[in-house]
């Protein structure tokens, strides 16, 4: 599980929340979809907030990213200001395009311009690429701040244990299935605008060739018929002229 990042950027807030004992109803957590995604895949994760804090409207939602993820792109939300909180990497790494990265996005923070009422829900989308780590589960600890109090959805679900009162949203990474860029359309790769050629099955190619041949034959027959018709009209006109001569 990856929760060390959250310990850096959000642990003080979580500690205060837990110490105060302020929490929303356990029946409706901050959830995430999809809950399973292929290793290395580009995906859009949706975080849903279903209620406030003990009836108080939500004013801020802070989502911590696991350390295995270096970048994320949030979707615009008209009711919130969005901020990316970054942190320096211990050592530079290279991204998929060979660029050197010296810092990562550690947290995405949505601050409400209009508080979210307790009896309404909202959703927050993050576009990102999952690491090549099939079989692992990544946690996204989330702090929900309200006008009165806040709820720390940061507890990690342990194997074979009962679900905690305030579980962190998690995603399970499955085995990669085909092209990891499939979410962007077959035969393309995000960022470089390139496309891969698509092979046409032999049967389809033969069918296309036969269709072209049929089309050419039909055209030739049509032209021949038109010429024959014109010759017939000309012969008929000539015969009519001859019959009318004195």
Short mmCIF file of C-alpha atoms in Angstrom, two decimals:
data_model
loop_
_atom_site.label_atom_id
_atom_site.label_comp_id
_atom_site.label_asym_id
_atom_site.label_seq_id
_atom_site.Cartn_x
_atom_site.Cartn_y
_atom_site.Cartn_z
CA UNK A 1 0.00 0.00 0.00
CA UNK A 2 1.20 3.54 -0.66
CA UNK A 3 0.31 5.89 2.17
CA UNK A 4 3.73 7.41 2.96
CA UNK A 5 3.04 10.36 0.68
CA UNK A 6 -0.10 11.21 2.60
CA UNK A 7 1.88 11.11 5.81
CA UNK A 8 3.99 13.96 4.43
CA UNK A 9 1.26 16.26 3.11
CA UNK A 10 -1.89 15.40 5.04
CA UNK A 11 -1.10 13.58 8.28
CA UNK A 12 -1.40 16.65 10.58
CA UNK A 13 -4.88 17.37 9.28
CA UNK A 14 -5.89 13.73 9.61
CA UNK A 15 -4.56 13.56 13.14
CA UNK A 16 -6.60 16.57 14.18
CA UNK A 17 -9.71 15.12 12.58
CA UNK A 18 -9.30 11.77 14.29
CA UNK A 19 -8.53 13.40 17.62
CA UNK A 20 -11.72 15.45 17.42
CA UNK A 21 -13.67 12.37 16.47
CA UNK A 22 -15.51 14.26 13.71
CA UNK A 23 -16.73 11.93 11.01
CA UNK A 24 -19.54 11.42 8.56
CA UNK A 25 -21.92 8.46 8.56
CA UNK A 26 -20.12 5.17 7.93
CA UNK A 27 -22.81 4.08 5.49
CA UNK A 28 -21.50 6.36 2.73
CA UNK A 29 -17.73 6.54 2.23
CA UNK A 30 -15.62 8.46 -0.25
CA UNK A 31 -15.56 5.88 -3.03
CA UNK A 32 -13.45 5.40 -6.13
CA UNK A 33 -14.23 3.94 -9.58
CA UNK A 34 -12.99 1.87 -11.22
CA UNK A 35 -11.73 -0.25 -8.34
CA UNK A 36 -9.60 -2.46 -10.64
CA UNK A 37 -7.43 -1.31 -13.55
CA UNK A 38 -4.73 -2.97 -15.66
CA UNK A 39 -1.07 -2.39 -14.88
CA UNK A 40 0.45 0.49 -16.84
CA UNK A 41 -2.93 1.65 -18.15
CA UNK A 42 -4.01 5.25 -18.59
CA UNK A 43 -7.27 5.74 -16.74
CA UNK A 44 -9.64 8.27 -15.20
CA UNK A 45 -10.35 7.66 -11.52
CA UNK A 46 -13.55 9.13 -10.10
CA UNK A 47 -13.75 9.98 -6.40
CA UNK A 48 -17.32 10.35 -5.11
CA UNK A 49 -18.27 12.28 -1.97
CA UNK A 50 -21.75 11.31 -0.83
CA UNK A 51 -22.33 13.45 2.28
CA UNK A 52 -20.88 16.12 4.52
CA UNK A 53 -19.50 15.91 8.06
CA UNK A 54 -22.30 15.20 10.53
CA UNK A 55 -24.66 17.35 8.47
CA UNK A 56 -22.14 20.11 7.72
CA UNK A 57 -21.53 21.14 4.05
CA UNK A 58 -18.23 20.13 2.41
CA UNK A 59 -15.78 22.95 1.62
CA UNK A 60 -12.58 21.10 0.64
CA UNK A 61 -11.52 17.68 -0.67
CA UNK A 62 -7.79 16.79 -0.67
CA UNK A 63 -6.72 13.58 -2.46
CA UNK A 64 -3.23 12.21 -1.80
CA UNK A 65 -1.54 10.22 -4.58
CA UNK A 66 0.48 7.06 -3.84
CA UNK A 67 4.24 7.40 -4.33
CA UNK A 68 4.17 5.09 -7.38
CA UNK A 69 2.31 7.83 -9.31
CA UNK A 70 4.22 10.95 -10.33
CA UNK A 71 1.57 12.92 -12.22
CA UNK A 72 -2.18 13.39 -12.43
CA UNK A 73 -4.48 15.73 -14.35
CA UNK A 74 -7.64 16.86 -12.55
CA UNK A 75 -10.90 17.47 -14.41
CA UNK A 76 -12.31 20.99 -14.08
CA UNK A 77 -15.18 21.39 -11.64
CA UNK A 78 -17.18 24.64 -11.79
CA UNK A 79 -17.81 24.71 -8.01
CA UNK A 80 -14.17 24.32 -6.92
CA UNK A 81 -10.71 25.83 -7.26
CA UNK A 82 -8.21 23.08 -8.06
CA UNK A 83 -4.59 22.99 -6.88
CA UNK A 84 -1.75 20.54 -7.50
CA UNK A 85 0.54 20.13 -4.49
CA UNK A 86 4.00 18.94 -5.59
CA UNK A 87 6.99 17.53 -3.76
CA UNK A 88 10.64 16.98 -4.69
CA UNK A 89 11.73 13.45 -5.55
CA UNK A 90 14.66 11.97 -3.66
CA UNK A 91 16.19 11.09 -7.02
CA UNK A 92 15.17 12.15 -10.55
CA UNK A 93 13.31 9.60 -12.66
CA UNK A 94 12.38 9.37 -16.35
CA UNK A 95 8.85 9.40 -17.67
CA UNK A 96 7.52 7.27 -20.56
CA UNK A 97 8.90 9.78 -23.10
CA UNK A 98 12.42 9.92 -21.63
CA UNK A 99 11.98 13.28 -19.87
CA UNK A 100 13.67 13.75 -16.51
CA UNK A 101 11.28 14.33 -13.61
CA UNK A 102 12.54 15.96 -10.40
CA UNK A 103 9.20 16.43 -8.63
CA UNK A 104 5.85 14.69 -8.44
CA UNK A 105 2.22 15.59 -7.82
CA UNK A 106 1.66 14.49 -4.24
CA UNK A 107 -1.86 15.80 -3.71
CA UNK A 108 -4.83 17.27 -5.61
CA UNK A 109 -6.85 19.76 -3.57
CA UNK A 110 -10.38 20.90 -4.48
CA UNK A 111 -11.51 23.99 -2.54
CA UNK A 112 -15.22 24.76 -2.89
CA UNK A 113 -16.32 28.19 -4.13
CA UNK A 114 -19.84 27.07 -3.20
CA UNK A 115 -20.01 24.55 -0.30
CA UNK A 116 -21.43 21.12 -1.15
CA UNK A 117 -24.65 20.59 0.87
CA UNK A 118 -24.74 17.58 3.18
CA UNK A 119 -27.67 16.03 1.30
CA UNK A 120 -25.96 16.25 -2.14
CA UNK A 121 -23.06 14.37 -3.71
CA UNK A 122 -20.23 15.36 -6.01
CA UNK A 123 -17.52 13.60 -8.03
CA UNK A 124 -13.88 14.48 -8.72
CA UNK A 125 -11.97 13.00 -11.68
CA UNK A 126 -8.21 12.45 -11.98
CA UNK A 127 -6.54 11.29 -15.20
CA UNK A 128 -3.31 9.35 -14.61
CA UNK A 129 -1.22 6.33 -15.56
CA UNK A 130 -1.01 3.39 -13.18
CA UNK A 131 2.39 1.79 -12.47
CA UNK A 132 3.47 -1.59 -13.81
CA UNK A 133 2.69 -3.33 -10.54
CA UNK A 134 0.13 -6.08 -11.13
CA UNK A 135 -1.30 -7.52 -7.93
CA UNK A 136 -0.70 -4.43 -5.79
CA UNK A 137 -3.35 -2.23 -4.21
CA UNK A 138 -2.86 1.54 -4.24
CA UNK A 139 -4.46 3.73 -1.57
CA UNK A 140 -5.57 7.34 -2.18
CA UNK A 141 -6.04 8.81 1.33
CA UNK A 142 -8.60 11.62 1.18
CA UNK A 143 -9.37 14.44 3.63
CA UNK A 144 -12.90 15.87 3.49
CA UNK A 145 -13.11 19.27 5.19
CA UNK A 146 -16.50 20.77 6.08
CA UNK A 147 -17.77 24.05 7.47
CA UNK A 148 -17.75 22.31 10.85
CA UNK A 149 -15.15 19.57 11.32
CA UNK A 150 -13.70 17.17 8.77
CA UNK A 151 -13.46 13.47 7.96
CA UNK A 152 -10.18 11.67 7.25
CA UNK A 153 -10.81 8.82 4.79
CA UNK A 154 -7.28 7.50 5.36
CA UNK A 155 -7.54 4.11 7.06
CA UNK A 156 -5.99 1.27 5.07
CA UNK A 157 -7.98 -1.94 4.77
CA UNK A 158 -5.89 -4.83 6.04
CA UNK A 159 -6.22 -8.32 4.43
CA UNK A 160 -8.79 -10.56 6.13
CA UNK A 161 -9.78 -7.74 8.48
CA UNK A 162 -13.06 -5.92 8.93
CA UNK A 163 -13.46 -2.70 6.99
CA UNK A 164 -12.39 0.30 9.07
CA UNK A 165 -14.77 3.14 9.84
CA UNK A 166 -13.09 5.58 7.45
CA UNK A 167 -11.37 3.55 4.70
CA UNK A 168 -9.14 5.22 2.12
CA UNK A 169 -10.25 4.80 -1.50
CA UNK A 170 -8.18 2.02 -3.13
CA UNK A 171 -7.49 0.66 -6.62
CA UNK A 172 -6.31 -2.89 -7.31
CA UNK A 173 -3.88 -3.25 -10.21
CA UNK A 174 -4.57 -6.26 -12.43
CA UNK A 175 -2.46 -7.92 -15.12
CA UNK A 176 -1.97 -5.78 -18.21
CA UNK A 177 -4.36 -6.70 -21.02
CA UNK A 178 -2.96 -5.85 -24.46
CA UNK A 179 -2.01 -2.24 -25.09
CA UNK A 180 -1.78 -0.14 -21.94
CA UNK A 181 -2.83 2.88 -23.98
CA UNK A 182 -6.12 1.25 -24.97
CA UNK A 183 -8.08 3.86 -23.07
CA UNK A 184 -7.03 6.40 -25.71
CA UNK A 185 -8.11 4.34 -28.70
CA UNK A 186 -6.51 1.39 -30.46
CA UNK A 187 -3.25 2.03 -32.28
CA UNK A 188 -2.37 5.36 -30.64
CA UNK A 189 -0.05 6.49 -27.86
CA UNK A 190 -0.72 9.45 -25.62
CA UNK A 191 1.45 12.48 -26.15
CA UNK A 192 3.20 11.81 -29.46
CA UNK A 193 0.15 11.91 -31.76
CA UNK A 194 1.36 8.85 -33.67
CA UNK A 195 -0.83 6.08 -34.96
CA UNK A 196 -0.04 2.49 -35.78
CA UNK A 197 -1.06 0.90 -39.09
CA UNK A 198 -4.06 -1.37 -38.93
CA UNK A 199 -3.72 -4.77 -40.63
CA UNK A 200 -6.58 -5.74 -42.91
CA UNK A 201 -7.53 -9.44 -42.80
CA UNK A 202 -6.81 -11.35 -46.01
CA UNK A 203 -10.48 -12.23 -46.52
CA UNK A 204 -11.46 -8.58 -46.28
CA UNK A 205 -8.71 -7.59 -48.73
CA UNK A 206 -9.89 -10.20 -51.26
CA UNK A 207 -13.44 -9.03 -50.85
CA UNK A 208 -12.40 -5.43 -51.49
CA UNK A 209 -10.46 -6.47 -54.61
CA UNK A 210 -13.44 -8.47 -55.91
CA UNK A 211 -15.68 -5.50 -55.27
CA UNK A 212 -13.35 -3.25 -57.28
CA UNK A 213 -13.33 -5.76 -60.17
CA UNK A 214 -17.12 -5.99 -60.14
CA UNK A 215 -17.38 -2.24 -60.11
CA UNK A 216 -15.04 -1.93 -63.14
CA UNK A 217 -16.95 -4.59 -65.08
CA UNK A 218 -20.28 -2.95 -64.34
CA UNK A 219 -18.98 0.41 -65.55
CA UNK A 220 -17.69 -1.08 -68.84
CA UNK A 221 -21.03 -2.79 -69.51
CA UNK A 222 -22.88 0.44 -68.80
CA UNK A 223 -20.76 2.38 -71.30
CA UNK A 224 -21.22 -0.33 -73.95
CA UNK A 225 -25.00 -0.25 -73.48
CA UNK A 226 -25.06 3.55 -73.82
CA UNK A 227 -23.07 3.42 -77.09
CA UNK A 228 -25.38 0.73 -78.48
CA UNK A 229 -28.39 2.81 -77.61
CA UNK A 230 -27.01 5.88 -79.35
CA UNK A 231 -26.24 3.87 -82.49
CA UNK A 232 -29.79 2.52 -82.50
CA UNK A 233 -31.23 6.03 -82.27
CA UNK A 234 -29.02 7.18 -85.14
CA UNK A 235 -30.10 4.24 -87.37
CA UNK A 236 -33.76 4.92 -86.60
CA UNK A 237 -33.43 8.60 -87.50
CA UNK A 238 -31.72 7.74 -90.81
CA UNK A 239 -34.45 5.27 -91.76
CA UNK A 240 -37.11 7.89 -91.01
CA UNK A 241 -35.41 10.45 -93.25
CA UNK A 242 -35.23 7.97 -96.15
CA UNK A 243 -38.91 7.06 -95.93
CA UNK A 244 -39.92 10.73 -96.16
CA UNK A 245 -37.90 11.44 -99.37
CA UNK A 246 -40.05 11.92 -102.61
#
